[in-house]
PDB file of C-alpha atoms in Angstrom:
ATOM      1  CA  UNK X 128      89.906  93.578  56.291  1.00  0.00           C
ATOM      2  CA  UNK X 129      86.939  92.857  59.810  1.00  0.00           C
ATOM      3  CA  UNK X 130      84.213  92.417  56.856  1.00  0.00           C
ATOM      4  CA  UNK X 131      86.064  89.834  55.492  1.00  0.00           C
ATOM      5  CA  UNK X 132      87.308  87.771  59.012  1.00  0.00           C
ATOM      6  CA  UNK X 133      84.136  88.142  59.081  1.00  0.00           C
ATOM      7  CA  UNK X 134      82.032  87.082  56.038  1.00  0.00           C
ATOM      8  CA  UNK X 135      84.613  83.860  56.276  1.00  0.00           C
ATOM      9  CA  UNK X 136      85.238  83.200  59.750  1.00  0.00           C
ATOM     10  CA  UNK X 137      89.139  82.681  59.004  1.00  0.00           C
ATOM     11  CA  UNK X 138      91.502  84.120  59.898  1.00  0.00           C
ATOM     12  CA  UNK X 139      95.047  84.659  58.337  1.00  0.00           C
ATOM     13  CA  UNK X 140      93.992  79.795  57.597  1.00  0.00           C
ATOM     14  CA  UNK X 141      92.185  79.741  60.995  1.00  0.00           C
ATOM     15  CA  UNK X 142      88.645  78.918  60.594  1.00  0.00           C
ATOM     16  CA  UNK X 143      86.762  80.583  63.858  1.00  0.00           C
ATOM     17  CA  UNK X 144      83.455  79.027  65.000  1.00  0.00           C
ATOM     18  CA  UNK X 145      80.582  81.152  66.772  1.00  0.00           C
ATOM     19  CA  UNK X 146      81.417  78.823  70.751  1.00  0.00           C
ATOM     20  CA  UNK X 147      78.426  77.609  73.052  1.00  0.00           C
ATOM     21  CA  UNK X 148      77.942  81.115  75.098  1.00  0.00           C
ATOM     22  CA  UNK X 149      77.692  79.412  77.964  1.00  0.00           C
ATOM     23  CA  UNK X 150      80.790  77.191  78.163  1.00  0.00           C
ATOM     24  CA  UNK X 151      82.264  81.006  77.709  1.00  0.00           C
ATOM     25  CA  UNK X 152      80.571  82.397  80.589  1.00  0.00           C
ATOM     26  CA  UNK X 153      81.264  79.444  83.027  1.00  0.00           C
ATOM     27  CA  UNK X 154      84.797  79.658  81.711  1.00  0.00           C
ATOM     28  CA  UNK X 155      84.696  83.442  82.431  1.00  0.00           C
ATOM     29  CA  UNK X 156      83.314  82.774  85.711  1.00  0.00           C
ATOM     30  CA  UNK X 157      86.112  80.881  86.957  1.00  0.00           C
ATOM     31  CA  UNK X 158      88.879  82.884  85.474  1.00  0.00           C
ATOM     32  CA  UNK X 159      86.946  85.173  87.856  1.00  0.00           C
ATOM     33  CA  UNK X 160      87.476  83.672  90.726  1.00  0.00           C
ATOM     34  CA  UNK X 161      90.761  82.209  90.596  1.00  0.00           C
ATOM     35  CA  UNK X 162      91.379  85.989  89.936  1.00  0.00           C
ATOM     36  CA  UNK X 163      89.798  86.557  92.800  1.00  0.00           C
ATOM     37  CA  UNK X 164      91.356  84.142  95.134  1.00  0.00           C
ATOM     38  CA  UNK X 165      95.403  85.097  93.866  1.00  0.00           C
ATOM     39  CA  UNK X 166      94.234  88.685  94.952  1.00  0.00           C
ATOM     40  CA  UNK X 167      93.160  87.461  98.806  1.00  0.00           C
ATOM     41  CA  UNK X 168      96.331  85.419  98.208  1.00  0.00           C
ATOM     42  CA  UNK X 169      98.549  88.213  97.520  1.00  0.00           C
ATOM     43  CA  UNK X 170      97.055  91.216  99.124  1.00  0.00           C
ATOM     44  CA  UNK X 171      94.606  89.267 102.243  1.00  0.00           C
ATOM     45  CA  UNK X 172      97.834  91.245 104.931  1.00  0.00           C
ATOM     46  CA  UNK X 173      96.804  94.488 104.096  1.00  0.00           C
ATOM     47  CA  UNK X 174      93.909  95.270 105.941  1.00  0.00           C
ATOM     48  CA  UNK X 175      95.603  92.650 109.063  1.00  0.00           C
ATOM     49  CA  UNK X 176      98.424  92.416 111.317  1.00  0.00           C
ATOM     50  CA  UNK X 177     101.363  94.923 111.297  1.00  0.00           C
ATOM     51  CA  UNK X 178     100.303  97.280 108.175  1.00  0.00           C
ATOM     52  CA  UNK X 179      97.799  97.845 109.562  1.00  0.00           C
ATOM     53  CA  UNK X 180      98.402  98.342 112.594  1.00  0.00           C
ATOM     54  CA  UNK X 181     100.416 101.933 111.311  1.00  0.00           C
ATOM     55  CA  UNK X 182      96.972 103.013 110.445  1.00  0.00           C
ATOM     56  CA  UNK X 183      97.660 104.432 114.546  1.00  0.00           C
ATOM     57  CA  UNK X 184      99.896 106.939 112.849  1.00  0.00           C
ATOM     58  CA  UNK X 185      97.487 108.376 110.385  1.00  0.00           C
ATOM     59  CA  UNK X 186      95.169 111.013 112.170  1.00  0.00           C
ATOM     60  CA  UNK X 187      92.673 110.930 110.057  1.00  0.00           C
ATOM     61  CA  UNK X 188      91.629 106.974 111.096  1.00  0.00           C
ATOM     62  CA  UNK X 189      91.669 108.088 115.005  1.00  0.00           C
ATOM     63  CA  UNK X 190      88.225 107.986 116.333  1.00  0.00           C
ATOM     64  CA  UNK X 191      85.751 110.227 118.025  1.00  0.00           C
ATOM     65  CA  UNK X 192      87.102 111.316 121.712  1.00  0.00           C
ATOM     66  CA  UNK X 193      84.161 109.941 122.377  1.00  0.00           C
ATOM     67  CA  UNK X 194      85.097 105.820 121.343  1.00  0.00           C
ATOM     68  CA  UNK X 195      88.985 106.052 121.557  1.00  0.00           C
ATOM     69  CA  UNK X 196      89.091 104.522 125.757  1.00  0.00           C
ATOM     70  CA  UNK X 197      91.680 101.411 123.684  1.00  0.00           C
ATOM     71  CA  UNK X 198      91.955 103.095 120.349  1.00  0.00           C
ATOM     72  CA  UNK X 199      95.417 101.816 119.312  1.00  0.00           C
ATOM     73  CA  UNK X 200      96.592 100.094 122.434  1.00  0.00           C
ATOM     74  CA  UNK X 201      95.979  96.753 120.841  1.00  0.00           C
ATOM     75  CA  UNK X 202      97.636  98.042 117.786  1.00  0.00           C
ATOM     76  CA  UNK X 203     100.477  99.638 119.946  1.00  0.00           C
ATOM     77  CA  UNK X 204     101.698  96.565 121.698  1.00  0.00           C
ATOM     78  CA  UNK X 205     102.163  94.674 118.249  1.00  0.00           C
ATOM     79  CA  UNK X 206     104.291  97.107 116.856  1.00  0.00           C
ATOM     80  CA  UNK X 207     106.130  97.038 119.453  1.00  0.00           C
ATOM     81  CA  UNK X 208     106.269  93.214 120.386  1.00  0.00           C
ATOM     82  CA  UNK X 209     107.162  93.290 116.480  1.00  0.00           C
ATOM     83  CA  UNK X 210     110.196  96.239 116.180  1.00  0.00           C
ATOM     84  CA  UNK X 211     111.118  95.173 119.966  1.00  0.00           C
ATOM     85  CA  UNK X 212     114.502  94.016 118.693  1.00  0.00           C
ATOM     86  CA  UNK X 213     115.643  97.197 116.722  1.00  0.00           C
ATOM     87  CA  UNK X 214     113.742  99.668 119.343  1.00  0.00           C
ATOM     88  CA  UNK X 215     115.837  98.203 122.514  1.00  0.00           C
ATOM     89  CA  UNK X 216     119.224  98.087 119.967  1.00  0.00           C
ATOM     90  CA  UNK X 217     118.192 101.857 119.682  1.00  0.00           C
ATOM     91  CA  UNK X 218     117.591 102.432 123.558  1.00  0.00           C
ATOM     92  CA  UNK X 219     114.543 102.369 123.075  1.00  0.00           C
ATOM     93  CA  UNK X 220     112.692 101.776 127.121  1.00  0.00           C
ATOM     94  CA  UNK X 221     109.736  99.226 124.884  1.00  0.00           C
ATOM     95  CA  UNK X 222     108.248  99.377 128.861  1.00  0.00           C
ATOM     96  CA  UNK X 223     107.046 102.314 128.659  1.00  0.00           C
ATOM     97  CA  UNK X 224     105.485 103.003 125.044  1.00  0.00           C
ATOM     98  CA  UNK X 225     102.237 101.655 126.005  1.00  0.00           C
ATOM     99  CA  UNK X 226     102.424 103.996 129.135  1.00  0.00           C
ATOM    100  CA  UNK X 227     103.900 106.951 126.801  1.00  0.00           C
ATOM    101  CA  UNK X 228     100.795 106.037 124.290  1.00  0.00           C
ATOM    102  CA  UNK X 229      98.315 106.427 126.410  1.00  0.00           C
ATOM    103  CA  UNK X 230      99.534 110.066 127.541  1.00  0.00           C
ATOM    104  CA  UNK X 231      99.728 111.239 124.406  1.00  0.00           C
ATOM    105  CA  UNK X 232      96.072 110.012 123.308  1.00  0.00           C
ATOM    106  CA  UNK X 233      94.989 111.964 126.552  1.00  0.00           C
ATOM    107  CA  UNK X 234      96.838 115.061 125.473  1.00  0.00           C
ATOM    108  CA  UNK X 235      95.825 115.307 121.655  1.00  0.00           C
ATOM    109  CA  UNK X 236      92.041 114.155 122.594  1.00  0.00           C
ATOM    110  CA  UNK X 237      91.779 116.938 125.299  1.00  0.00           C
ATOM    111  CA  UNK X 238      91.579 120.178 121.990  1.00  0.00           C
ATOM    112  CA  UNK X 239      89.752 117.245 120.338  1.00  0.00           C
ATOM    113  CA  UNK X 240      89.590 119.484 116.403  1.00  0.00           C
ATOM    114  CA  UNK X 241      93.218 119.652 116.908  1.00  0.00           C
ATOM    115  CA  UNK X 242      93.425 116.285 115.550  1.00  0.00           C
ATOM    116  CA  UNK X 243      92.660 117.281 112.180  1.00  0.00           C
ATOM    117  CA  UNK X 244      95.059 119.650 111.255  1.00  0.00           C
ATOM    118  CA  UNK X 245      98.093 118.413 113.436  1.00  0.00           C
ATOM    119  CA  UNK X 246     101.318 116.588 111.626  1.00  0.00           C
ATOM    120  CA  UNK X 247     103.937 114.130 113.758  1.00  0.00           C
ATOM    121  CA  UNK X 248     105.961 117.274 113.750  1.00  0.00           C
ATOM    122  CA  UNK X 249     104.269 118.812 115.673  1.00  0.00           C
ATOM    123  CA  UNK X 250     103.449 116.060 118.185  1.00  0.00           C
ATOM    124  CA  UNK X 251     107.560 116.444 118.828  1.00  0.00           C
ATOM    125  CA  UNK X 252     106.899 119.032 121.628  1.00  0.00           C
ATOM    126  CA  UNK X 253     106.190 115.963 124.194  1.00  0.00           C
ATOM    127  CA  UNK X 254     109.495 114.406 122.657  1.00  0.00           C
ATOM    128  CA  UNK X 255     110.364 114.904 127.163  1.00  0.00           C
ATOM    129  CA  UNK X 256     107.563 113.587 128.195  1.00  0.00           C
ATOM    130  CA  UNK X 257     106.471 110.625 125.662  1.00  0.00           C
ATOM    131  CA  UNK X 258     110.386 110.022 124.230  1.00  0.00           C
ATOM    132  CA  UNK X 259     109.663 106.393 123.730  1.00  0.00           C
ATOM    133  CA  UNK X 260     106.461 106.209 122.315  1.00  0.00           C
ATOM    134  CA  UNK X 261     107.864 108.591 119.972  1.00  0.00           C
ATOM    135  CA  UNK X 262     110.678 106.919 118.466  1.00  0.00           C
ATOM    136  CA  UNK X 263     108.166 104.039 117.680  1.00  0.00           C
ATOM    137  CA  UNK X 264     106.113 106.190 115.983  1.00  0.00           C
ATOM    138  CA  UNK X 265     109.635 107.196 113.888  1.00  0.00           C
ATOM    139  CA  UNK X 266     110.484 104.000 113.135  1.00  0.00           C
ATOM    140  CA  UNK X 267     106.746 103.552 111.650  1.00  0.00           C
ATOM    141  CA  UNK X 268     106.929 105.975 109.724  1.00  0.00           C
ATOM    142  CA  UNK X 269     109.812 105.886 107.401  1.00  0.00           C
ATOM    143  CA  UNK X 270     108.581 102.699 106.746  1.00  0.00           C
ATOM    144  CA  UNK X 271     108.395 103.585 102.900  1.00  0.00           C
ATOM    145  CA  UNK X 272     104.856 102.541 101.007  1.00  0.00           C
ATOM    146  CA  UNK X 273     106.764 101.031  98.383  1.00  0.00           C
ATOM    147  CA  UNK X 274     109.947 100.574  96.750  1.00  0.00           C
ATOM    148  CA  UNK X 275     110.023 102.401  93.789  1.00  0.00           C
ATOM    149  CA  UNK X 276     113.452 104.321  95.164  1.00  0.00           C
ATOM    150  CA  UNK X 277     115.318 100.720  95.828  1.00  0.00           C
ATOM    151  CA  UNK X 278     114.391  99.788  92.077  1.00  0.00           C
ATOM    152  CA  UNK X 279     115.378 103.279  91.253  1.00  0.00           C
ATOM    153  CA  UNK X 280     119.317 102.908  92.748  1.00  0.00           C
ATOM    154  CA  UNK X 281     119.264  99.221  91.456  1.00  0.00           C
ATOM    155  CA  UNK X 282     118.802 101.270  87.860  1.00  0.00           C
ATOM    156  CA  UNK X 283     121.173 104.190  88.475  1.00  0.00           C
ATOM    157  CA  UNK X 284     123.469 100.843  89.612  1.00  0.00           C
ATOM    158  CA  UNK X 285     122.462  99.343  86.300  1.00  0.00           C
ATOM    159  CA  UNK X 286     124.030 102.118  84.441  1.00  0.00           C
ATOM    160  CA  UNK X 287     127.041 103.275  86.881  1.00  0.00           C
ATOM    161  CA  UNK X 288     128.339  99.560  87.036  1.00  0.00           C
ATOM    162  CA  UNK X 289     128.407  98.833  83.312  1.00  0.00           C
ATOM    163  CA  UNK X 290     130.328  96.097  81.429  1.00  0.00           C
ATOM    164  CA  UNK X 291     133.645  98.152  80.666  1.00  0.00           C
ATOM    165  CA  UNK X 292     133.149  99.398  84.838  1.00  0.00           C
ATOM    166  CA  UNK X 293     132.690  96.683  86.303  1.00  0.00           C
ATOM    167  CA  UNK X 294     136.105  96.222  88.548  1.00  0.00           C
ATOM    168  CA  UNK X 295     134.456  99.414  91.128  1.00  0.00           C
ATOM    169  CA  UNK X 296     134.968  99.264  94.480  1.00  0.00           C
ATOM    170  CA  UNK X 297     132.516  99.321  97.084  1.00  0.00           C
ATOM    171  CA  UNK X 298     133.385 103.173  98.093  1.00  0.00           C
ATOM    172  CA  UNK X 299     134.091 105.090  94.257  1.00  0.00           C
ATOM    173  CA  UNK X 300     130.091 102.926  93.317  1.00  0.00           C
ATOM    174  CA  UNK X 301     128.608 104.007  96.490  1.00  0.00           C
ATOM    175  CA  UNK X 302     130.237 107.856  95.620  1.00  0.00           C
ATOM    176  CA  UNK X 303     128.566 107.831  92.004  1.00  0.00           C
ATOM    177  CA  UNK X 304     125.609 106.454  93.346  1.00  0.00           C
ATOM    178  CA  UNK X 305     124.861 108.735  96.127  1.00  0.00           C
ATOM    179  CA  UNK X 306     126.280 111.604  93.390  1.00  0.00           C
ATOM    180  CA  UNK X 307     123.359 110.146  90.700  1.00  0.00           C
ATOM    181  CA  UNK X 308     120.297 109.656  92.886  1.00  0.00           C
ATOM    182  CA  UNK X 309     120.802 112.872  95.042  1.00  0.00           C
ATOM    183  CA  UNK X 310     121.979 116.051  92.272  1.00  0.00           C
ATOM    184  CA  UNK X 311     119.601 117.608  90.611  1.00  0.00           C
ATOM    185  CA  UNK X 312     118.846 116.881  87.083  1.00  0.00           C
ATOM    186  CA  UNK X 313     120.870 118.582  84.213  1.00  0.00           C
ATOM    187  CA  UNK X 314     118.353 120.400  83.313  1.00  0.00           C
ATOM    188  CA  UNK X 315     118.149 121.619  87.276  1.00  0.00           C
ATOM    189  CA  UNK X 316     122.395 122.320  87.581  1.00  0.00           C
ATOM    190  CA  UNK X 317     123.255 125.627  88.246  1.00  0.00           C
ATOM    191  CA  UNK X 318     127.186 125.212  87.053  1.00  0.00           C
ATOM    192  CA  UNK X 319     127.264 129.169  87.876  1.00  0.00           C
ATOM    193  CA  UNK X 320     128.248 128.799  91.054  1.00  0.00           C
ATOM    194  CA  UNK X 321     131.277 125.908  90.425  1.00  0.00           C
ATOM    195  CA  UNK X 322     133.093 128.470  87.739  1.00  0.00           C
TER     196      UNK X 322
END
């Protein structure tokens, strides 16, 4: 078939002609420029703003002790002001967060080799000293990296609340979704404990 198309320069009744290479390259460049602009518009703020400020919770992003004097100060301030209403409603004293950040930073930099291995669960030993800052960390760590769980939940809701079951009450729907989303799969279910 390919040989027939190449010999006749037609495909399904449409005449094929060689295009001008320079015109094609110009269109390709325009397409790539527009694609690049669209991607910059869509993802341009990933390297700045609140999303970028969350790097303080990644110990791999922390600088060497020599460069740590001002590390994270502006990020903590921006995160605190961004989440201020949520933090205040949770009983967090936002005025103490910056000072507690300095305390945690100095405690962790006392032994910089531990930064490679430590986790925030281990840092929670400083909870009594720095509760407000650790509440901010908990808030940042609970932000989802993707919306996959939400999408999965909506798909389950579509299956559970079909046309035949469209009159389900909110409580019943909530219970059914909870069971479906938090239960093990049928393959992993062992009914012997229920019998």
